XYZ file of N, CA, C and O in Angstrom:
804
model
N 10.100 -7.348 -68.204
C 9.186 -7.371 -69.347
C 8.683 -8.802 -69.551
O 9.453 -9.748 -69.489
N 7.391 -8.931 -69.807
C 6.831 -10.254 -70.036
C 7.245 -10.760 -71.412
O 7.254 -10.016 -72.383
N 7.588 -12.004 -71.488
C 7.910 -12.593 -72.780
C 6.633 -12.940 -73.501
O 5.554 -13.033 -72.914
N 6.720 -13.182 -74.811
C 5.555 -13.519 -75.601
C 4.893 -14.806 -75.120
O 3.668 -14.848 -74.963
N 5.646 -15.891 -74.823
C 4.991 -17.103 -74.307
C 4.231 -16.850 -73.016
O 3.151 -17.401 -72.799
N 4.777 -16.018 -72.133
C 4.095 -15.731 -70.872
C 2.794 -14.980 -71.111
O 1.777 -15.237 -70.468
N 2.834 -14.018 -72.053
C 1.618 -13.268 -72.369
C 0.558 -14.178 -72.976
O -0.630 -14.054 -72.680
N 0.983 -15.101 -73.840
C 0.029 -16.031 -74.445
C -0.591 -16.932 -73.388
O -1.788 -17.232 -73.430
N 0.207 -17.363 -72.426
C -0.311 -18.223 -71.360
C -1.322 -17.468 -70.503
O -2.352 -18.005 -70.106
N -1.028 -16.191 -70.209
C -1.941 -15.376 -69.420
C -3.253 -15.164 -70.155
O -4.337 -15.264 -69.570
N -3.178 -14.896 -71.460
C -4.386 -14.700 -72.260
C -5.245 -15.956 -72.271
O -6.466 -15.894 -72.150
N -4.603 -17.108 -72.410
C -5.343 -18.377 -72.432
C -6.026 -18.628 -71.103
O -7.161 -19.099 -71.041
N -5.363 -18.308 -70.004
C -5.952 -18.516 -68.680
C -7.171 -17.625 -68.478
O -8.191 -18.054 -67.931
N -7.080 -16.368 -68.913
C -8.211 -15.469 -68.789
C -9.381 -15.935 -69.627
O -10.544 -15.854 -69.216
N -9.115 -16.430 -70.821
C -10.177 -16.932 -71.693
C -10.860 -18.135 -71.068
O -12.078 -18.289 -71.125
N -10.072 -19.018 -70.448
C -10.639 -20.203 -69.812
C -11.533 -19.813 -68.652
O -12.621 -20.349 -68.476
N -11.087 -18.842 -67.855
C -11.902 -18.387 -66.730
C -13.209 -17.796 -67.202
O -14.248 -17.961 -66.571
N -13.191 -17.100 -68.324
C -14.412 -16.507 -68.859
C -15.401 -17.574 -69.284
O -16.608 -17.423 -69.143
N -14.896 -18.694 -69.810
C -15.773 -19.758 -70.285
C -16.505 -20.454 -69.147
O -17.609 -20.938 -69.316
N -15.858 -20.538 -67.980
C -16.459 -21.274 -66.881
C -17.050 -20.337 -65.822
O -17.404 -20.782 -64.742
N -17.180 -19.056 -66.142
C -17.739 -18.117 -65.186
C -19.163 -18.519 -64.845
O -19.935 -18.893 -65.718
N -19.551 -18.467 -63.547
C -20.884 -18.898 -63.158
C -21.957 -17.922 -63.630
O -21.685 -16.758 -63.900
N -23.189 -18.419 -63.709
C -24.315 -17.589 -64.092
C -24.583 -16.555 -63.007
O -24.339 -16.797 -61.823
N -25.060 -15.410 -63.422
C -25.475 -14.417 -62.454
C -26.767 -14.862 -61.776
O -27.336 -15.893 -62.118
N -27.254 -14.090 -60.813
C -28.464 -14.497 -60.103
C -29.695 -14.505 -61.009
O -29.781 -13.757 -61.969
N -30.639 -15.381 -60.680
C -31.924 -15.438 -61.369
C -32.877 -14.508 -60.632
O -33.018 -14.592 -59.409
N -33.509 -13.602 -61.349
C -34.462 -12.681 -60.729
C -35.832 -13.339 -60.669
O -36.348 -13.791 -61.683
N -36.423 -13.392 -59.472
C -37.676 -14.104 -59.250
C -38.669 -13.201 -58.531
O -38.322 -12.528 -57.558
N -39.920 -13.203 -59.016
C -41.018 -12.495 -58.363
C -42.203 -13.438 -58.259
O -42.551 -14.106 -59.229
N -42.828 -13.504 -57.078
C -43.993 -14.373 -56.878
C -45.151 -13.585 -56.275
O -44.930 -12.618 -55.528
N -46.373 -14.010 -56.581
C -47.595 -13.476 -55.999
C -48.490 -14.646 -55.622
O -48.510 -15.661 -56.319
N -49.228 -14.525 -54.533
C -50.174 -15.586 -54.195
C -51.400 -15.014 -53.501
O -51.379 -13.911 -52.926
N -52.502 -15.775 -53.562
C -53.746 -15.375 -52.909
C -53.576 -15.456 -51.396
O -52.714 -16.186 -50.897
N -54.405 -14.708 -50.648
C -54.293 -14.756 -49.185
C -54.465 -16.163 -48.613
O -53.780 -16.529 -47.652
N -55.373 -16.950 -49.200
C -55.588 -18.315 -48.741
C -54.609 -19.239 -49.460
O -54.754 -19.513 -50.651
N -53.603 -19.726 -48.752
C -52.591 -20.588 -49.356
C -52.789 -22.065 -49.021
O -51.922 -22.886 -49.274
N -53.951 -22.416 -48.455
C -54.175 -23.778 -47.978
C -54.185 -24.811 -49.105
O -53.925 -25.993 -48.864
N -54.490 -24.370 -50.332
C -54.562 -25.331 -51.446
C -53.254 -25.437 -52.216
O -53.161 -26.224 -53.161
N -52.277 -24.656 -51.847
C -51.007 -24.682 -52.564
C -50.136 -25.844 -52.084
O -50.078 -26.143 -50.887
N -49.451 -26.477 -53.030
C -48.506 -27.530 -52.676
C -49.147 -28.840 -52.286
O -48.499 -29.674 -51.659
N -50.395 -29.076 -52.684
C -51.062 -30.335 -52.360
C -52.045 -30.697 -53.476
O -52.474 -29.836 -54.240
N -52.349 -31.971 -53.580
C -53.270 -32.431 -54.614
C -52.558 -32.684 -55.932
O -51.324 -32.725 -56.016
N -53.350 -32.838 -56.982
C -52.801 -33.154 -58.302
C -52.707 -31.892 -59.154
O -53.519 -30.974 -59.028
N -51.707 -31.874 -60.017
C -51.474 -30.721 -60.885
C -50.816 -31.201 -62.173
O -50.127 -32.218 -62.195
N -51.048 -30.456 -63.234
C -50.395 -30.757 -64.504
C -49.946 -29.451 -65.147
O -50.675 -28.455 -65.114
N -48.748 -29.467 -65.713
C -48.218 -28.292 -66.413
C -48.766 -28.283 -67.827
O -48.665 -29.273 -68.553
N -49.343 -27.155 -68.230
C -49.927 -27.012 -69.562
C -49.497 -25.678 -70.162
O -49.199 -24.729 -69.422
N -49.471 -25.585 -71.503
C -49.084 -24.305 -72.125
C -50.144 -23.233 -71.900
O -51.350 -23.499 -72.005
N -49.699 -22.031 -71.579
C -50.615 -20.895 -71.450
C -51.124 -20.500 -72.831
O -50.597 -20.938 -73.870
N -52.137 -19.682 -72.862
C -52.717 -19.230 -74.126
C -51.660 -18.577 -75.008
O -50.914 -17.701 -74.558
N -51.563 -19.045 -76.243
C -50.602 -18.491 -77.190
C -49.218 -19.110 -77.124
O -48.353 -18.771 -77.940
N -48.990 -20.011 -76.190
C -47.681 -20.647 -76.044
C -47.565 -21.851 -76.970
O -48.429 -22.726 -76.962
N -46.493 -21.899 -77.761
C -46.254 -23.042 -78.654
C -45.860 -24.264 -77.835
O -44.988 -24.179 -76.966
N -46.483 -25.385 -78.115
C -46.182 -26.628 -77.400
C -45.159 -27.422 -78.215
O -45.476 -28.430 -78.837
N -43.910 -26.965 -78.169
C -42.855 -27.601 -78.946
C -41.863 -28.312 -78.025
O -42.056 -28.374 -76.805
N -40.794 -28.852 -78.598
C -39.823 -29.610 -77.815
C -39.172 -28.747 -76.744
O -38.979 -29.191 -75.604
N -38.812 -27.515 -77.089
C -38.182 -26.633 -76.110
C -39.136 -26.364 -74.947
O -38.750 -26.413 -73.777
N -40.400 -26.093 -75.265
C -41.384 -25.859 -74.208
C -41.508 -27.080 -73.303
O -41.569 -26.953 -72.077
N -41.539 -28.259 -73.888
C -41.715 -29.463 -73.073
C -40.531 -29.697 -72.136
O -40.689 -30.231 -71.043
N -39.346 -29.277 -72.559
C -38.185 -29.395 -71.683
C -38.364 -28.530 -70.447
O -38.101 -28.963 -69.312
N -38.824 -27.294 -70.633
C -39.064 -26.402 -69.497
C -40.259 -26.874 -68.682
O -40.262 -26.765 -67.444
N -41.292 -27.396 -69.341
C -42.462 -27.902 -68.627
C -42.077 -29.067 -67.723
O -42.572 -29.182 -66.592
N -41.190 -29.933 -68.198
C -40.743 -31.070 -67.394
C -39.981 -30.592 -66.161
O -40.121 -31.149 -65.064
N -39.158 -29.536 -66.324
C -38.411 -28.993 -65.190
C -39.353 -28.384 -64.158
O -39.173 -28.553 -62.943
N -40.390 -27.675 -64.622
C -41.379 -27.089 -63.713
C -42.142 -28.200 -62.998
O -42.390 -28.127 -61.789
N -42.509 -29.262 -63.733
C -43.242 -30.383 -63.133
C -42.418 -31.046 -62.031
O -42.958 -31.429 -60.983
N -41.111 -31.178 -62.233
C -40.253 -31.779 -61.204
C -40.260 -30.943 -59.931
O -40.316 -31.477 -58.818
N -40.218 -29.621 -60.091
C -40.225 -28.747 -58.920
C -41.584 -28.794 -58.214
O -41.650 -28.761 -56.987
N -42.667 -28.871 -58.976
C -43.997 -28.959 -58.368
C -44.134 -30.242 -57.559
O -44.731 -30.254 -56.476
N -43.566 -31.323 -58.062
C -43.583 -32.589 -57.326
C -42.756 -32.471 -56.048
O -43.144 -32.985 -54.990
N -41.645 -31.776 -56.143
C -40.765 -31.618 -54.985
C -41.454 -30.865 -53.854
O -41.217 -31.156 -52.665
N -42.312 -29.888 -54.184
C -42.945 -29.082 -53.138
C -44.246 -29.700 -52.636
O -44.912 -29.102 -51.782
N -44.639 -30.880 -53.158
C -45.790 -31.567 -52.587
C -46.898 -31.971 -53.529
O -47.782 -32.742 -53.149
N -46.888 -31.465 -54.760
C -47.922 -31.839 -55.725
C -47.649 -33.243 -56.278
O -46.524 -33.755 -56.190
N -48.677 -33.838 -56.876
C -48.518 -35.088 -57.619
C -49.138 -34.915 -58.993
O -50.071 -34.119 -59.172
N -48.606 -35.638 -59.962
C -49.155 -35.622 -61.313
C -50.063 -36.830 -61.503
O -49.692 -37.945 -61.113
N -51.250 -36.642 -62.078
C -52.127 -37.786 -62.317
C -51.510 -38.735 -63.344
O -50.871 -38.295 -64.308
N -51.682 -40.019 -63.136
C -51.171 -41.011 -64.069
C -52.062 -41.076 -65.301
O -53.236 -40.667 -65.247
N -51.530 -41.569 -66.427
C -52.357 -41.718 -67.626
C -53.610 -42.555 -67.321
O -53.535 -43.577 -66.656
N -54.760 -42.079 -67.762
C -56.012 -42.781 -67.524
C -56.744 -42.320 -66.288
O -57.937 -42.618 -66.117
N -56.049 -41.591 -65.397
C -56.703 -41.075 -64.205
C -57.478 -39.798 -64.533
O -57.334 -39.220 -65.607
N -58.270 -39.357 -63.578
C -59.042 -38.132 -63.762
C -58.106 -36.939 -63.950
O -56.940 -36.975 -63.542
N -58.633 -35.887 -64.566
C -57.831 -34.681 -64.789
C -57.380 -34.105 -63.451
O -58.024 -34.288 -62.416
N -56.251 -33.422 -63.482
C -55.698 -32.852 -62.249
C -56.621 -31.789 -61.672
O -57.363 -31.116 -62.402
N -56.567 -31.623 -60.357
C -57.394 -30.624 -59.683
C -56.927 -29.212 -60.005
O -57.727 -28.282 -60.093
N -55.606 -29.048 -60.188
C -55.048 -27.743 -60.504
C -54.212 -27.836 -61.780
O -53.770 -28.924 -62.173
N -54.001 -26.705 -62.407
C -53.132 -26.640 -63.581
C -52.089 -25.554 -63.354
O -52.334 -24.567 -62.651
N -50.920 -25.761 -63.928
C -49.851 -24.761 -63.912
C -49.652 -24.295 -65.349
O -49.096 -25.022 -66.173
N -50.160 -23.117 -65.659
C -50.054 -22.578 -67.013
C -48.675 -21.956 -67.185
O -48.297 -21.039 -66.458
N -47.944 -22.470 -68.160
C -46.548 -22.060 -68.355
C -46.377 -21.259 -69.634
O -46.860 -21.662 -70.696
N -45.688 -20.133 -69.514
C -45.278 -19.332 -70.670
C -43.765 -19.263 -70.670
O -43.150 -18.963 -69.644
N -43.158 -19.530 -71.812
C -41.705 -19.490 -71.976
C -41.334 -18.428 -72.993
O -41.903 -18.374 -74.081
N -40.376 -17.582 -72.633
C -39.850 -16.565 -73.551
C -38.338 -16.721 -73.633
O -37.654 -16.750 -72.608
N -37.834 -16.816 -74.856
C -36.384 -16.921 -75.084
C -36.013 -15.897 -76.143
O -36.524 -15.910 -77.265
N -35.093 -14.992 -75.792
C -34.683 -13.932 -76.698
C -33.166 -13.909 -76.842
O -32.443 -14.081 -75.855
N -32.703 -13.705 -78.057
C -31.276 -13.610 -78.341
C -30.977 -12.222 -78.892
O -31.701 -11.725 -79.762
N -29.931 -11.596 -78.371
C -29.574 -10.272 -78.866
C -28.067 -10.088 -78.837
O -27.350 -10.771 -78.110
N -27.607 -9.155 -79.638
C -26.187 -8.859 -79.758
C -25.888 -7.517 -79.107
O -26.320 -6.467 -79.599
N -25.183 -7.484 -77.961
C -24.844 -6.199 -77.334
C -23.963 -5.360 -78.254
O -23.170 -5.897 -79.047
N -24.101 -4.052 -78.142
C -23.296 -3.137 -78.945
C -22.098 -2.663 -78.138
O -22.186 -2.450 -76.921
N -20.965 -2.499 -78.825
C -19.766 -1.984 -78.159
C -20.009 -0.544 -77.741
O -20.546 0.262 -78.500
N -19.617 -0.219 -76.503
C -19.883 1.117 -75.969
C -18.810 2.137 -76.361
O -19.014 3.329 -76.217
N -17.654 1.685 -76.843
C -16.601 2.633 -77.197
C -15.861 2.144 -78.443
O -16.050 1.026 -78.892
N -15.032 2.996 -78.980
C -14.279 2.669 -80.186
C -13.212 1.629 -79.879
O -12.600 1.658 -78.810
N -12.943 0.690 -80.828
C -11.894 -0.301 -80.600
C -10.489 0.273 -80.664
O -9.527 -0.399 -80.332
N -10.353 1.548 -81.102
C -9.041 2.188 -81.204
C -9.039 3.430 -80.328
O -9.954 4.236 -80.375
N -8.009 3.572 -79.484
C -7.894 4.761 -78.652
C -6.525 5.389 -78.853
O -5.541 4.689 -79.106
N -6.476 6.715 -78.756
C -5.234 7.462 -78.937
C -4.982 8.279 -77.694
O -5.875 8.979 -77.204
N -3.751 8.183 -77.160
C -3.405 8.956 -75.969
C -2.174 9.803 -76.228
O -1.257 9.386 -76.931
N -2.164 11.005 -75.659
C -1.032 11.919 -75.820
C -0.486 12.243 -74.433
O -1.240 12.605 -73.531
N 0.822 12.072 -74.270
C 1.451 12.394 -72.989
C 2.587 13.371 -73.197
O 3.294 13.301 -74.191
N 2.764 14.279 -72.257
C 3.835 15.286 -72.397
C 4.588 15.491 -71.100
O 4.061 15.243 -70.031
N 5.824 15.952 -71.221
C 6.622 16.235 -70.030
C 7.498 17.455 -70.279
O 7.926 17.685 -71.402
N 7.754 18.213 -69.229
C 8.586 19.405 -69.391
C 9.653 19.431 -68.315
O 9.388 19.076 -67.162
N 10.873 19.853 -68.703
C 11.981 19.993 -67.765
C 12.584 18.660 -67.399
O 11.900 17.687 -67.178
N 13.901 18.608 -67.373
C 14.583 17.396 -66.973
C 14.894 16.484 -68.133
O 14.543 16.737 -69.281
N 15.568 15.385 -67.795
C 16.031 14.461 -68.814
C 14.852 13.748 -69.478
O 13.919 13.288 -68.811
N 14.886 13.622 -70.795
C 13.859 12.909 -71.540
C 12.574 13.671 -71.713
O 11.531 13.082 -71.977
N 12.612 14.990 -71.553
C 11.399 15.772 -71.736
C 10.932 15.675 -73.175
O 11.722 15.536 -74.105
N 9.607 15.740 -73.375
C 9.068 15.689 -74.722
C 7.623 15.237 -74.696
O 6.991 15.147 -73.661
N 7.118 14.960 -75.871
C 5.717 14.552 -76.035
C 5.688 13.181 -76.671
O 6.403 12.921 -77.643
N 4.846 12.312 -76.110
C 4.726 10.970 -76.673
C 3.298 10.698 -77.121
O 2.338 11.211 -76.557
N 3.161 9.907 -78.160
C 1.859 9.555 -78.713
C 1.669 8.046 -78.583
O 2.515 7.274 -79.020
N 0.583 7.647 -77.959
C 0.312 6.218 -77.791
C -1.005 5.842 -78.430
O -1.991 6.574 -78.361
N -1.019 4.696 -79.115
C -2.241 4.184 -79.749
C -2.550 2.816 -79.165
O -1.677 1.948 -79.113
N -3.788 2.645 -78.707
C -4.190 1.359 -78.133
C -5.263 0.701 -78.979
O -6.133 1.370 -79.537
N -5.192 -0.613 -79.100
C -6.170 -1.370 -79.864
C -6.877 -2.367 -78.956
O -6.225 -3.103 -78.209
N -8.201 -2.376 -79.025
C -8.994 -3.359 -78.275
C -9.131 -4.599 -79.150
O -9.828 -4.592 -80.160
N -8.446 -5.672 -78.755
C -8.431 -6.899 -79.560
C -9.411 -7.950 -79.038
O -9.334 -9.114 -79.421
N -10.329 -7.541 -78.186
C -11.250 -8.508 -77.581
C -12.351 -8.954 -78.522
O -13.077 -9.894 -78.229
N -12.503 -8.288 -79.663
C -13.559 -8.658 -80.596
C -14.901 -8.088 -80.172
O -15.028 -7.433 -79.141
N -15.926 -8.347 -80.978
C -17.237 -7.808 -80.659
C -17.831 -8.547 -79.461
O -17.489 -9.706 -79.192
N -18.719 -7.889 -78.698
C -19.307 -8.529 -77.513
C -20.021 -9.830 -77.888
O -20.559 -9.966 -78.982
N -20.014 -10.766 -76.947
C -20.639 -12.059 -77.183
C -22.161 -11.942 -77.227
O -22.757 -11.135 -76.521
N -22.772 -12.757 -78.048
C -24.229 -12.820 -78.131
C -24.817 -13.232 -76.777
O -24.254 -14.071 -76.077
N -25.919 -12.609 -76.404
C -26.566 -12.880 -75.124
C -27.913 -13.584 -75.336
O -28.613 -13.303 -76.316
N -28.252 -14.486 -74.423
C -29.527 -15.202 -74.480
C -30.286 -14.929 -73.188
O -29.775 -15.172 -72.093
N -31.499 -14.406 -73.327
C -32.359 -14.133 -72.174
C -33.442 -15.206 -72.103
O -34.091 -15.519 -73.103
N -33.642 -15.770 -70.919
C -34.673 -16.779 -70.687
C -35.599 -16.287 -69.599
O -35.145 -15.872 -68.533
N -36.907 -16.325 -69.868
C -37.897 -15.939 -68.860
C -39.037 -16.948 -68.864
O -39.484 -17.375 -69.934
N -39.492 -17.340 -67.682
C -40.640 -18.235 -67.565
C -41.686 -17.588 -66.657
O -41.344 -16.863 -65.705
N -42.938 -17.847 -66.968
C -44.068 -17.375 -66.180
C -44.947 -18.587 -65.872
O -45.311 -19.333 -66.780
N -45.306 -18.768 -64.618
C -46.161 -19.885 -64.213
C -47.335 -19.340 -63.414
O -47.150 -18.528 -62.496
N -48.530 -19.791 -63.766
C -49.749 -19.404 -63.053
C -50.475 -20.669 -62.618
O -50.876 -21.484 -63.457
N -50.633 -20.854 -61.303
C -51.322 -22.027 -60.764
C -52.772 -21.656 -60.489
O -53.055 -20.682 -59.780
N -53.688 -22.452 -61.051
C -55.122 -22.174 -60.931
C -55.889 -23.464 -60.670
O -55.410 -24.553 -61.000
N -57.093 -23.321 -60.111
C -57.996 -24.458 -60.021
C -58.480 -24.789 -61.426
O -58.928 -23.895 -62.160
N -58.401 -26.048 -61.819
C -58.788 -26.418 -63.176
C -60.261 -26.097 -63.451
O -60.601 -25.615 -64.539
N -61.121 -26.344 -62.491
C -62.555 -26.163 -62.713
C -62.914 -24.710 -63.012
O -63.883 -24.440 -63.715
N -62.112 -23.773 -62.495
C -62.422 -22.358 -62.668
C -61.537 -21.671 -63.698
O -61.788 -20.524 -64.066
N -60.484 -22.345 -64.158
C -59.561 -21.721 -65.124
C -60.257 -21.617 -66.480
O -61.129 -22.420 -66.801
N -59.852 -20.648 -67.334
C -58.773 -19.664 -67.092
C -59.259 -18.333 -66.537
O -58.491 -17.405 -66.421
N -60.561 -18.236 -66.218
C -61.094 -16.941 -65.797
C -60.873 -16.652 -64.317
O -60.925 -15.503 -63.892
N -60.643 -17.685 -63.512
C -60.516 -17.489 -62.069
C -59.206 -16.783 -61.720
O -58.228 -16.825 -62.472
N -59.193 -16.142 -60.573
C -57.975 -15.528 -60.058
C -56.958 -16.621 -59.732
O -57.306 -17.660 -59.178
N -55.720 -16.380 -60.051
C -54.678 -17.377 -59.816
C -54.472 -17.587 -58.327
O -54.552 -16.651 -57.532
N -54.208 -18.843 -57.959
C -53.832 -19.145 -56.578
C -52.398 -18.692 -56.307
O -52.064 -18.282 -55.193
N -51.567 -18.782 -57.352
C -50.146 -18.417 -57.234
C -49.624 -18.092 -58.628
O -49.983 -18.737 -59.621
N -48.798 -17.081 -58.708
C -48.134 -16.739 -59.968
C -46.676 -16.412 -59.687
O -46.351 -15.838 -58.638
N -45.829 -16.781 -60.619
C -44.414 -16.461 -60.456
C -43.741 -16.267 -61.794
O -44.169 -16.831 -62.807
N -42.692 -15.477 -61.781
C -41.880 -15.286 -62.990
C -40.419 -15.290 -62.586
O -40.055 -14.853 -61.500
N -39.594 -15.794 -63.482
C -38.154 -15.870 -63.221
C -37.412 -15.697 -64.529
O -37.901 -16.113 -65.595
N -36.231 -15.102 -64.470
C -35.460 -14.893 -65.694
C -33.989 -14.667 -65.415
O -33.600 -14.261 -64.322
N -33.175 -14.966 -66.424
C -31.742 -14.715 -66.329
C -31.188 -14.520 -67.736
O -31.834 -14.853 -68.733
N -29.980 -13.965 -67.807
C -29.303 -13.713 -69.079
C -27.915 -14.320 -69.016
O -27.195 -14.134 -68.029
N -27.527 -15.058 -70.053
C -26.185 -15.622 -70.141
C -25.650 -15.423 -71.548
O -26.395 -15.106 -72.480
N -24.346 -15.637 -71.715
C -23.758 -15.593 -73.047
C -24.296 -16.740 -73.887
O -24.635 -17.806 -73.372
N -24.352 -16.520 -75.185
C -24.888 -17.533 -76.074
C -24.113 -18.828 -76.076
O -24.676 -19.881 -76.405
N -22.811 -18.788 -75.715
C -22.011 -20.008 -75.704
C -21.997 -20.683 -74.335
O -21.271 -21.649 -74.122
N -22.786 -20.182 -73.384
C -22.860 -20.802 -72.064
C -23.723 -22.060 -72.120
O -24.742 -22.082 -72.815
N -23.349 -23.111 -71.389
C -24.205 -24.310 -71.337
C -25.611 -23.989 -70.848
O -26.571 -24.657 -71.230
N -25.754 -22.950 -70.003
C -27.061 -22.599 -69.474
C -27.950 -21.908 -70.497
O -29.128 -21.682 -70.235
N -27.390 -21.574 -71.660
C -28.215 -21.045 -72.737
C -28.999 -22.154 -73.418
O -29.935 -21.896 -74.172
N -28.603 -23.399 -73.160
C -29.295 -24.554 -73.734
C -30.420 -24.998 -72.805
O -30.320 -24.895 -71.585
N -31.490 -25.524 -73.383
C -32.698 -25.862 -72.625
C -32.481 -26.850 -71.481
O -33.014 -26.639 -70.388
N -31.725 -27.945 -71.648
C -31.623 -28.915 -70.555
C -31.109 -28.331 -69.239
O -31.679 -28.595 -68.177
N -30.041 -27.523 -69.280
C -29.502 -26.935 -68.061
C -30.251 -25.665 -67.655
O -30.521 -25.436 -66.478
N -30.587 -24.846 -68.638
C -31.286 -23.595 -68.343
C -32.643 -23.815 -67.706
O -33.043 -23.092 -66.789
N -33.370 -24.825 -68.175
C -34.700 -25.096 -67.633
C -34.625 -25.520 -66.176
O -35.436 -25.087 -65.337
N -33.657 -26.361 -65.836
C -33.504 -26.807 -64.455
C -33.146 -25.639 -63.542
O -33.661 -25.525 -62.423
N -32.250 -24.762 -64.020
C -31.805 -23.622 -63.224
C -32.949 -22.668 -62.925
O -33.170 -22.266 -61.774
N -33.717 -22.299 -63.945
C -34.756 -21.295 -63.758
C -35.934 -21.868 -62.979
O -36.557 -21.168 -62.163
N -36.268 -23.138 -63.170
C -37.370 -23.747 -62.427
C -37.024 -23.881 -60.947
O -37.853 -23.612 -60.074
N -35.797 -24.282 -60.664
C -35.361 -24.397 -59.272
C -35.433 -23.052 -58.567
O -35.886 -22.950 -57.417
N -34.991 -21.990 -59.248
C -35.027 -20.652 -58.655
C -36.464 -20.188 -58.435
O -36.781 -19.590 -57.399
N -37.344 -20.456 -59.398
C -38.724 -19.981 -59.325
C -39.455 -20.557 -58.116
O -40.237 -19.858 -57.460
N -39.197 -21.821 -57.794
C -39.944 -22.473 -56.719
C -39.144 -22.599 -55.413
O -39.596 -23.263 -54.485
N -38.010 -21.946 -55.341
C -37.232 -21.982 -54.103
C -37.976 -21.225 -53.009
O -38.387 -20.085 -53.192
N -38.168 -21.872 -51.849
C -38.889 -21.225 -50.765
C -40.364 -21.027 -51.054
O -40.986 -20.112 -50.516
N -40.945 -21.883 -51.921
C -42.353 -21.790 -52.309
C -43.248 -21.720 -51.067
O -43.004 -22.427 -50.093
N -44.279 -20.865 -51.052
C -44.750 -20.016 -52.158
C -44.053 -18.659 -52.240
O -44.270 -17.908 -53.172
N -43.215 -18.350 -51.273
C -42.496 -17.085 -51.290
C -43.327 -15.946 -50.725
O -44.530 -16.083 -50.468
N -42.677 -14.799 -50.550
C -43.345 -13.593 -50.067
C -44.052 -12.914 -51.230
O -43.426 -12.533 -52.219
N -45.364 -12.769 -51.136
C -46.142 -12.206 -52.234
C -45.696 -10.781 -52.569
O -45.620 -9.916 -51.694
N -45.406 -10.553 -53.851
C -45.016 -9.229 -54.337
C -43.545 -8.902 -54.198
O -43.084 -7.867 -54.672
N -42.771 -9.804 -53.594
C -41.341 -9.550 -53.376
C -40.509 -10.068 -54.559
O -40.767 -11.151 -55.070
N -39.536 -9.283 -54.984
C -38.592 -9.708 -56.016
C -37.275 -10.068 -55.338
O -36.738 -9.272 -54.571
N -36.785 -11.257 -55.635
C -35.545 -11.736 -55.011
C -34.535 -12.132 -56.092
O -34.889 -12.355 -57.252
N -33.288 -12.240 -55.682
C -32.210 -12.708 -56.554
C -31.764 -14.084 -56.032
O -31.327 -14.186 -54.892
N -31.894 -15.104 -56.852
C -31.525 -16.469 -56.458
C -30.245 -16.857 -57.185
O -30.210 -16.872 -58.421
N -29.202 -17.184 -56.450
C -27.921 -17.543 -57.051
C -27.885 -19.031 -57.359
O -28.595 -19.822 -56.756
């Protein structure tokens, strides 16, 4: 039989493992025009898409997207230089929700036996002490790369979306880490296979 200190130690270890559990895969979908010759070259600037609030949280994600665009070959115009040849219109969606428990926290079991020593019926009651499910945070980003001269009516040269869900107490639920994770996944293997949805770990 496990002693109480041993059970407490086991519970603490399981809780610690839950806190450091890695994020699940980021789901990514990309689309691009047949002519990809203009992608990944020239100047570009990340700007808010129509209806997107240009706040501190948005700028954190915009900075992460800009870093990835630079990594794949784009450059950002310096202050005072001409406007960029292309723009990356960014939309950020962040949603918080509370999952509902799928079963009752109390369960009752009945066991019976017939014939032999100790025959009889036993009643067992179990309690789920895990508490209510943790709050979840969903993050989704949408990026549309267009020629500045023809935007916003022109067909996009490239579009992509990426999203993931983590517990509300995860470091990745915060903008600094979450933005880097989702931007890296979105532009991995740029420009990607048009119309394909992938899972990026």
